[in-house]
Amino acid sequence: MSKVDQLKRVEVAALQDLSVGIGKRVNVSGEEIALFKQKGGTVSAIQNSCPHKGGPLSEGIVSGEHVFCPLHDWKINMKDGQVQAPDVGCVKKYEVEIVGEKVYIFVD
Ligand code: FES
């Protein structure tokens, strides 16, 4: 069994509700998650809490595949959750599946 097989698939949004360049916050089983639609129609999902001091990443400025935390401007890659140098750390990243117009993520 792969790891994804053991996770729960949850519908979190409709593709049409997401806009490229603007994050959307959703709450799944008590976890706050930030969704970001990428050019080309893919969607990234990361923990909505900056590893620095908990800034809400869904409200950050988006640049390509990165989001800048709205509090102190840490730069985080939305695809792998890694904080970019010179800062260090990472946020949890969620697997995303898009079926038709529906966006699903996989949670524990
Ligand atoms: S809380 Fe995100 S950079 Fe400080």
mmCIF file of N, CA and C and ligand atoms in Angstrom:
data_model
loop_
_atom_site.group_PDB
_atom_site.id
_atom_site.type_symbol
_atom_site.label_atom_id
_atom_site.label_comp_id
_atom_site.label_asym_id
_atom_site.label_seq_id
_atom_site.Cartn_x
_atom_site.Cartn_y
_atom_site.Cartn_z
ATOM 1 N N MET A 1 0.841 -1.198 0.000
ATOM 2 C CA MET A 1 0.000 0.000 0.000
ATOM 3 C C MET A 1 0.879 1.253 0.000
ATOM 4 N N SER A 2 0.601 2.180 -0.895
ATOM 5 C CA SER A 2 1.390 3.403 -0.875
ATOM 6 C C SER A 2 0.846 4.297 0.234
ATOM 7 N N LYS A 3 1.620 5.323 0.564
ATOM 8 C CA LYS A 3 1.209 6.236 1.636
ATOM 9 C C LYS A 3 -0.126 6.889 1.284
ATOM 10 N N VAL A 4 -0.286 7.264 0.014
ATOM 11 C CA VAL A 4 -1.523 7.943 -0.389
ATOM 12 C C VAL A 4 -2.730 7.048 -0.158
ATOM 13 N N ASP A 5 -2.571 5.724 -0.331
ATOM 14 C CA ASP A 5 -3.688 4.800 -0.130
ATOM 15 C C ASP A 5 -4.218 4.841 1.306
ATOM 16 N N GLN A 6 -3.344 5.204 2.248
ATOM 17 C CA GLN A 6 -3.750 5.206 3.650
ATOM 18 C C GLN A 6 -4.335 6.548 4.079
ATOM 19 N N LEU A 7 -4.326 7.522 3.183
ATOM 20 C CA LEU A 7 -4.817 8.848 3.531
ATOM 21 C C LEU A 7 -6.280 8.992 3.126
ATOM 22 N N LYS A 8 -6.914 10.008 3.694
ATOM 23 C CA LYS A 8 -8.323 10.265 3.403
ATOM 24 C C LYS A 8 -8.405 11.358 2.338
ATOM 25 N N ARG A 9 -9.197 11.121 1.307
ATOM 26 C CA ARG A 9 -9.350 12.121 0.248
ATOM 27 C C ARG A 9 -10.521 13.025 0.597
ATOM 28 N N VAL A 10 -10.277 14.326 0.610
ATOM 29 C CA VAL A 10 -11.312 15.278 1.014
ATOM 30 C C VAL A 10 -11.480 16.338 -0.069
ATOM 31 N N GLU A 11 -12.738 16.594 -0.447
ATOM 32 C CA GLU A 11 -13.004 17.662 -1.417
ATOM 33 C C GLU A 11 -12.861 18.999 -0.709
ATOM 34 N N VAL A 12 -12.064 19.908 -1.280
ATOM 35 C CA VAL A 12 -11.808 21.174 -0.591
ATOM 36 C C VAL A 12 -12.248 22.407 -1.365
ATOM 37 N N ALA A 13 -12.435 22.279 -2.663
ATOM 38 C CA ALA A 13 -12.795 23.473 -3.442
ATOM 39 C C ALA A 13 -13.224 23.045 -4.834
ATOM 40 N N ALA A 14 -13.822 24.002 -5.528
ATOM 41 C CA ALA A 14 -14.061 23.836 -6.953
ATOM 42 C C ALA A 14 -12.974 24.632 -7.669
ATOM 43 N N LEU A 15 -12.467 24.093 -8.737
ATOM 44 C CA LEU A 15 -11.381 24.747 -9.470
ATOM 45 C C LEU A 15 -11.735 26.194 -9.811
ATOM 46 N N GLN A 16 -12.982 26.438 -10.131
ATOM 47 C CA GLN A 16 -13.390 27.778 -10.545
ATOM 48 C C GLN A 16 -13.378 28.779 -9.381
ATOM 49 N N ASP A 17 -13.319 28.271 -8.152
ATOM 50 C CA ASP A 17 -13.262 29.171 -6.991
ATOM 51 C C ASP A 17 -11.841 29.642 -6.703
ATOM 52 N N LEU A 18 -10.855 29.075 -7.382
ATOM 53 C CA LEU A 18 -9.453 29.430 -7.147
ATOM 54 C C LEU A 18 -8.955 30.317 -8.274
ATOM 55 N N SER A 19 -8.124 31.291 -7.918
ATOM 56 C CA SER A 19 -7.548 32.183 -8.924
ATOM 57 C C SER A 19 -6.033 32.114 -8.855
ATOM 58 N N VAL A 20 -5.387 32.106 -9.998
ATOM 59 C CA VAL A 20 -3.924 32.110 -10.032
ATOM 60 C C VAL A 20 -3.438 33.388 -9.334
ATOM 61 N N GLY A 21 -2.510 33.229 -8.400
ATOM 62 C CA GLY A 21 -1.929 34.390 -7.726
ATOM 63 C C GLY A 21 -2.617 34.756 -6.420
ATOM 64 N N ILE A 22 -3.734 34.085 -6.101
ATOM 65 C CA ILE A 22 -4.450 34.396 -4.857
ATOM 66 C C ILE A 22 -4.687 33.098 -4.079
ATOM 67 N N GLY A 23 -4.202 33.049 -2.865
ATOM 68 C CA GLY A 23 -4.371 31.854 -2.049
ATOM 69 C C GLY A 23 -5.778 31.742 -1.498
ATOM 70 N N LYS A 24 -6.165 30.510 -1.160
ATOM 71 C CA LYS A 24 -7.467 30.283 -0.516
ATOM 72 C C LYS A 24 -7.246 29.401 0.700
ATOM 73 N N ARG A 25 -7.794 29.832 1.824
ATOM 74 C CA ARG A 25 -7.649 29.073 3.062
ATOM 75 C C ARG A 25 -8.819 28.118 3.215
ATOM 76 N N VAL A 26 -8.519 26.866 3.537
ATOM 77 C CA VAL A 26 -9.578 25.905 3.834
ATOM 78 C C VAL A 26 -9.219 25.213 5.136
ATOM 79 N N ASN A 27 -10.235 24.647 5.765
ATOM 80 C CA ASN A 27 -10.018 23.965 7.033
ATOM 81 C C ASN A 27 -10.460 22.518 6.883
ATOM 82 N N VAL A 28 -9.545 21.597 7.101
ATOM 83 C CA VAL A 28 -9.869 20.182 6.961
ATOM 84 C C VAL A 28 -9.469 19.474 8.247
ATOM 85 N N SER A 29 -10.447 18.916 8.931
ATOM 86 C CA SER A 29 -10.191 18.179 10.174
ATOM 87 C C SER A 29 -9.317 18.977 11.130
ATOM 88 N N GLY A 30 -9.612 20.266 11.240
ATOM 89 C CA GLY A 30 -8.864 21.096 12.182
ATOM 90 C C GLY A 30 -7.532 21.598 11.666
ATOM 91 N N GLU A 31 -7.153 21.192 10.461
ATOM 92 C CA GLU A 31 -5.893 21.678 9.884
ATOM 93 C C GLU A 31 -6.205 22.805 8.908
ATOM 94 N N GLU A 32 -5.522 23.942 9.066
ATOM 95 C CA GLU A 32 -5.675 25.041 8.117
ATOM 96 C C GLU A 32 -4.725 24.820 6.960
ATOM 97 N N ILE A 33 -5.267 24.861 5.765
ATOM 98 C CA ILE A 33 -4.489 24.565 4.567
ATOM 99 C C ILE A 33 -4.657 25.696 3.572
ATOM 100 N N ALA A 34 -3.570 26.065 2.913
ATOM 101 C CA ALA A 34 -3.598 27.114 1.894
ATOM 102 C C ALA A 34 -3.537 26.461 0.514
ATOM 103 N N LEU A 35 -4.498 26.824 -0.318
ATOM 104 C CA LEU A 35 -4.525 26.310 -1.695
ATOM 105 C C LEU A 35 -4.063 27.407 -2.641
ATOM 106 N N PHE A 36 -3.289 26.999 -3.628
ATOM 107 C CA PHE A 36 -2.820 27.954 -4.628
ATOM 108 C C PHE A 36 -2.952 27.324 -6.010
ATOM 109 N N LYS A 37 -3.694 27.992 -6.857
ATOM 110 C CA LYS A 37 -3.815 27.519 -8.243
ATOM 111 C C LYS A 37 -2.616 28.040 -9.028
ATOM 112 N N GLN A 38 -2.003 27.136 -9.769
ATOM 113 C CA GLN A 38 -0.837 27.521 -10.574
ATOM 114 C C GLN A 38 -1.272 27.773 -12.013
ATOM 115 N N LYS A 39 -0.439 28.527 -12.723
ATOM 116 C CA LYS A 39 -0.686 28.650 -14.158
ATOM 117 C C LYS A 39 -0.674 27.253 -14.742
ATOM 118 N N GLY A 40 -1.556 26.970 -15.655
ATOM 119 C CA GLY A 40 -1.605 25.629 -16.217
ATOM 120 C C GLY A 40 -2.654 24.771 -15.536
ATOM 121 N N GLY A 41 -3.241 25.295 -14.438
ATOM 122 C CA GLY A 41 -4.392 24.620 -13.837
ATOM 123 C C GLY A 41 -4.087 23.646 -12.721
ATOM 124 N N THR A 42 -2.801 23.438 -12.361
ATOM 125 C CA THR A 42 -2.525 22.574 -11.219
ATOM 126 C C THR A 42 -2.781 23.360 -9.925
ATOM 127 N N VAL A 43 -2.880 22.642 -8.823
ATOM 128 C CA VAL A 43 -3.138 23.280 -7.529
ATOM 129 C C VAL A 43 -2.129 22.749 -6.516
ATOM 130 N N SER A 44 -1.571 23.664 -5.721
ATOM 131 C CA SER A 44 -0.679 23.275 -4.625
ATOM 132 C C SER A 44 -1.418 23.465 -3.315
ATOM 133 N N ALA A 45 -1.120 22.603 -2.353
ATOM 134 C CA ALA A 45 -1.737 22.711 -1.029
ATOM 135 C C ALA A 45 -0.652 22.584 0.026
ATOM 136 N N ILE A 46 -0.543 23.606 0.867
ATOM 137 C CA ILE A 46 0.450 23.585 1.943
ATOM 138 C C ILE A 46 -0.205 24.046 3.239
ATOM 139 N N GLN A 47 0.428 23.690 4.329
ATOM 140 C CA GLN A 47 -0.008 24.135 5.656
ATOM 141 C C GLN A 47 -0.102 25.664 5.647
ATOM 142 N N ASN A 48 -1.198 26.200 6.207
ATOM 143 C CA ASN A 48 -1.413 27.648 6.161
ATOM 144 C C ASN A 48 -0.769 28.350 7.349
ATOM 145 N N SER A 49 0.428 27.951 7.686
ATOM 146 C CA SER A 49 1.084 28.542 8.846
ATOM 147 C C SER A 49 2.585 28.599 8.585
ATOM 148 N N CYS A 50 3.107 29.808 8.534
ATOM 149 C CA CYS A 50 4.529 29.985 8.254
ATOM 150 C C CYS A 50 5.365 29.372 9.383
ATOM 151 N N PRO A 51 6.441 28.656 9.035
ATOM 152 C CA PRO A 51 7.273 28.053 10.083
ATOM 153 C C PRO A 51 8.032 29.078 10.920
ATOM 154 N N HIS A 52 8.050 30.333 10.486
ATOM 155 C CA HIS A 52 8.724 31.369 11.283
ATOM 156 C C HIS A 52 7.880 31.699 12.514
ATOM 157 N N LYS A 53 6.763 32.411 12.317
ATOM 158 C CA LYS A 53 5.919 32.763 13.476
ATOM 159 C C LYS A 53 4.440 32.593 13.156
ATOM 160 N N GLY A 54 4.142 31.659 12.255
ATOM 161 C CA GLY A 54 2.749 31.286 12.035
ATOM 162 C C GLY A 54 1.957 32.194 11.122
ATOM 163 N N GLY A 55 2.615 33.006 10.327
ATOM 164 C CA GLY A 55 1.895 33.892 9.396
ATOM 165 C C GLY A 55 0.980 33.098 8.461
ATOM 166 N N PRO A 56 -0.176 33.690 8.100
ATOM 167 C CA PRO A 56 -1.137 32.994 7.241
ATOM 168 C C PRO A 56 -0.694 33.028 5.768
ATOM 169 N N LEU A 57 -0.146 31.934 5.305
ATOM 170 C CA LEU A 57 0.452 31.920 3.959
ATOM 171 C C LEU A 57 -0.579 32.137 2.857
ATOM 172 N N SER A 58 -1.849 31.790 3.112
ATOM 173 C CA SER A 58 -2.878 31.989 2.091
ATOM 174 C C SER A 58 -3.065 33.472 1.774
ATOM 175 N N GLU A 59 -2.570 34.348 2.662
ATOM 176 C CA GLU A 59 -2.705 35.791 2.425
ATOM 177 C C GLU A 59 -1.415 36.394 1.879
ATOM 178 N N GLY A 60 -0.459 35.535 1.549
ATOM 179 C CA GLY A 60 0.834 36.017 1.075
ATOM 180 C C GLY A 60 0.815 36.426 -0.389
ATOM 181 N N ILE A 61 1.889 37.075 -0.784
ATOM 182 C CA ILE A 61 2.065 37.486 -2.183
ATOM 183 C C ILE A 61 2.625 36.298 -2.952
ATOM 184 N N VAL A 62 2.000 35.990 -4.073
ATOM 185 C CA VAL A 62 2.419 34.847 -4.881
ATOM 186 C C VAL A 62 3.317 35.312 -6.022
ATOM 187 N N SER A 63 4.390 34.560 -6.230
ATOM 188 C CA SER A 63 5.273 34.819 -7.365
ATOM 189 C C SER A 63 5.676 33.473 -7.950
ATOM 190 N N GLY A 64 5.107 33.135 -9.085
ATOM 191 C CA GLY A 64 5.403 31.840 -9.686
ATOM 192 C C GLY A 64 5.003 30.725 -8.744
ATOM 193 N N GLU A 65 5.955 29.842 -8.428
ATOM 194 C CA GLU A 65 5.638 28.736 -7.529
ATOM 195 C C GLU A 65 6.004 29.035 -6.071
ATOM 196 N N HIS A 66 6.233 30.310 -5.773
ATOM 197 C CA HIS A 66 6.573 30.699 -4.401
ATOM 198 C C HIS A 66 5.507 31.616 -3.816
ATOM 199 N N VAL A 67 5.418 31.579 -2.488
ATOM 200 C CA VAL A 67 4.561 32.539 -1.789
ATOM 201 C C VAL A 67 5.414 33.210 -0.719
ATOM 202 N N PHE A 68 5.218 34.526 -0.575
ATOM 203 C CA PHE A 68 5.949 35.294 0.425
ATOM 204 C C PHE A 68 5.034 35.491 1.632
ATOM 205 N N CYS A 69 5.494 35.076 2.778
ATOM 206 C CA CYS A 69 4.690 35.197 3.997
ATOM 207 C C CYS A 69 4.314 36.665 4.213
ATOM 208 N N PRO A 70 3.031 36.935 4.553
ATOM 209 C CA PRO A 70 2.608 38.329 4.727
ATOM 210 C C PRO A 70 3.183 39.002 5.969
ATOM 211 N N LEU A 71 3.762 38.231 6.878
ATOM 212 C CA LEU A 71 4.272 38.866 8.101
ATOM 213 C C LEU A 71 5.708 39.362 7.959
ATOM 214 N N HIS A 72 6.627 38.487 7.591
ATOM 215 C CA HIS A 72 8.032 38.920 7.518
ATOM 216 C C HIS A 72 8.710 38.495 6.230
ATOM 217 N N ASP A 73 7.897 38.139 5.228
ATOM 218 C CA ASP A 73 8.412 37.972 3.874
ATOM 219 C C ASP A 73 9.281 36.738 3.625
ATOM 220 N N TRP A 74 9.195 35.739 4.475
ATOM 221 C CA TRP A 74 9.900 34.499 4.136
ATOM 222 C C TRP A 74 9.324 33.969 2.824
ATOM 223 N N LYS A 75 10.188 33.354 2.036
ATOM 224 C CA LYS A 75 9.789 32.857 0.711
ATOM 225 C C LYS A 75 9.673 31.333 0.766
ATOM 226 N N ILE A 76 8.506 30.835 0.424
ATOM 227 C CA ILE A 76 8.228 29.402 0.560
ATOM 228 C C ILE A 76 7.785 28.825 -0.772
ATOM 229 N N ASN A 77 8.380 27.704 -1.125
ATOM 230 C CA ASN A 77 7.998 27.026 -2.366
ATOM 231 C C ASN A 77 6.685 26.277 -2.137
ATOM 232 N N MET A 78 5.687 26.576 -2.949
ATOM 233 C CA MET A 78 4.361 25.966 -2.757
ATOM 234 C C MET A 78 4.323 24.519 -3.209
ATOM 235 N N LYS A 79 5.284 24.135 -4.053
ATOM 236 C CA LYS A 79 5.237 22.768 -4.585
ATOM 237 C C LYS A 79 5.873 21.754 -3.643
ATOM 238 N N ASP A 80 6.942 22.168 -2.934
ATOM 239 C CA ASP A 80 7.568 21.205 -2.018
ATOM 240 C C ASP A 80 7.545 21.666 -0.555
ATOM 241 N N GLY A 81 7.046 22.873 -0.299
ATOM 242 C CA GLY A 81 6.919 23.354 1.076
ATOM 243 C C GLY A 81 8.208 23.869 1.685
ATOM 244 N N GLN A 82 9.281 23.911 0.906
ATOM 245 C CA GLN A 82 10.573 24.315 1.474
ATOM 246 C C GLN A 82 10.699 25.831 1.561
ATOM 247 N N VAL A 83 11.199 26.290 2.701
ATOM 248 C CA VAL A 83 11.551 27.694 2.862
ATOM 249 C C VAL A 83 12.822 27.946 2.063
ATOM 250 N N GLN A 84 12.863 29.077 1.382
ATOM 251 C CA GLN A 84 14.018 29.391 0.544
ATOM 252 C C GLN A 84 15.073 30.166 1.339
ATOM 253 N N ALA A 85 16.343 29.946 0.998
ATOM 254 C CA ALA A 85 17.464 30.619 1.653
ATOM 255 C C ALA A 85 17.300 32.135 1.506
ATOM 256 N N PRO A 86 17.762 32.922 2.461
ATOM 257 C CA PRO A 86 18.636 32.530 3.575
ATOM 258 C C PRO A 86 17.880 31.937 4.770
ATOM 259 N N ASP A 87 16.552 31.886 4.703
ATOM 260 C CA ASP A 87 15.810 31.327 5.823
ATOM 261 C C ASP A 87 15.719 29.813 5.658
ATOM 262 N N VAL A 88 15.371 29.112 6.716
ATOM 263 C CA VAL A 88 15.319 27.652 6.645
ATOM 264 C C VAL A 88 14.053 27.122 7.306
ATOM 265 N N GLY A 89 13.617 25.961 6.844
ATOM 266 C CA GLY A 89 12.451 25.316 7.416
ATOM 267 C C GLY A 89 11.570 24.778 6.306
ATOM 268 N N CYS A 90 10.426 24.271 6.677
ATOM 269 C CA CYS A 90 9.488 23.791 5.670
ATOM 270 C C CYS A 90 8.089 23.758 6.262
ATOM 271 N N VAL A 91 7.114 23.769 5.379
ATOM 272 C CA VAL A 91 5.732 23.585 5.801
ATOM 273 C C VAL A 91 5.253 22.252 5.251
ATOM 274 N N LYS A 92 4.217 21.717 5.874
ATOM 275 C CA LYS A 92 3.638 20.457 5.412
ATOM 276 C C LYS A 92 3.007 20.686 4.041
ATOM 277 N N LYS A 93 3.206 19.718 3.180
ATOM 278 C CA LYS A 93 2.652 19.785 1.831
ATOM 279 C C LYS A 93 1.642 18.652 1.697
ATOM 280 N N TYR A 94 0.557 18.901 0.988
ATOM 281 C CA TYR A 94 -0.495 17.898 0.819
ATOM 282 C C TYR A 94 -0.591 17.491 -0.649
ATOM 283 N N GLU A 95 -0.851 16.216 -0.854
ATOM 284 C CA GLU A 95 -1.098 15.739 -2.212
ATOM 285 C C GLU A 95 -2.450 16.270 -2.670
ATOM 286 N N VAL A 96 -2.515 16.640 -3.938
ATOM 287 C CA VAL A 96 -3.735 17.214 -4.506
ATOM 288 C C VAL A 96 -4.165 16.362 -5.689
ATOM 289 N N GLU A 97 -5.467 16.194 -5.815
ATOM 290 C CA GLU A 97 -6.008 15.527 -7.007
ATOM 291 C C GLU A 97 -7.144 16.397 -7.544
ATOM 292 N N ILE A 98 -7.162 16.576 -8.846
ATOM 293 C CA ILE A 98 -8.232 17.347 -9.478
ATOM 294 C C ILE A 98 -9.020 16.392 -10.353
ATOM 295 N N VAL A 99 -10.314 16.329 -10.101
ATOM 296 C CA VAL A 99 -11.190 15.465 -10.893
ATOM 297 C C VAL A 99 -12.283 16.352 -11.462
ATOM 298 N N GLY A 100 -12.242 16.569 -12.742
ATOM 299 C CA GLY A 100 -13.193 17.493 -13.351
ATOM 300 C C GLY A 100 -12.963 18.879 -12.773
ATOM 301 N N GLU A 101 -13.989 19.419 -12.132
ATOM 302 C CA GLU A 101 -13.901 20.759 -11.537
ATOM 303 C C GLU A 101 -13.604 20.698 -10.036
ATOM 304 N N LYS A 102 -13.501 19.484 -9.502
ATOM 305 C CA LYS A 102 -13.348 19.366 -8.054
ATOM 306 C C LYS A 102 -11.892 19.172 -7.637
ATOM 307 N N VAL A 103 -11.532 19.851 -6.552
ATOM 308 C CA VAL A 103 -10.169 19.759 -6.021
ATOM 309 C C VAL A 103 -10.209 18.963 -4.719
ATOM 310 N N TYR A 104 -9.400 17.933 -4.647
ATOM 311 C CA TYR A 104 -9.324 17.085 -3.453
ATOM 312 C C TYR A 104 -7.912 17.162 -2.888
ATOM 313 N N ILE A 105 -7.807 17.045 -1.571
ATOM 314 C CA ILE A 105 -6.489 16.840 -0.981
ATOM 315 C C ILE A 105 -6.535 15.584 -0.129
ATOM 316 N N PHE A 106 -5.351 15.077 0.166
ATOM 317 C CA PHE A 106 -5.232 13.856 0.969
ATOM 318 C C PHE A 106 -4.692 14.230 2.339
ATOM 319 N N VAL A 107 -5.424 13.820 3.375
ATOM 320 C CA VAL A 107 -4.999 14.120 4.749
ATOM 321 C C VAL A 107 -4.921 12.819 5.550
ATOM 322 N N ASP A 108 -4.214 12.900 6.673
ATOM 323 C CA ASP A 108 -4.052 11.718 7.547
ATOM 324 C C ASP A 108 -5.394 11.247 8.087
HETATM 325 S S1 FES B 1 5.725 34.567 10.281
HETATM 326 FE FE1 FES B 1 6.188 34.181 8.214
HETATM 327 S S2 FES B 1 8.018 35.245 7.877
HETATM 328 FE FE2 FES B 1 7.574 35.600 9.968
#
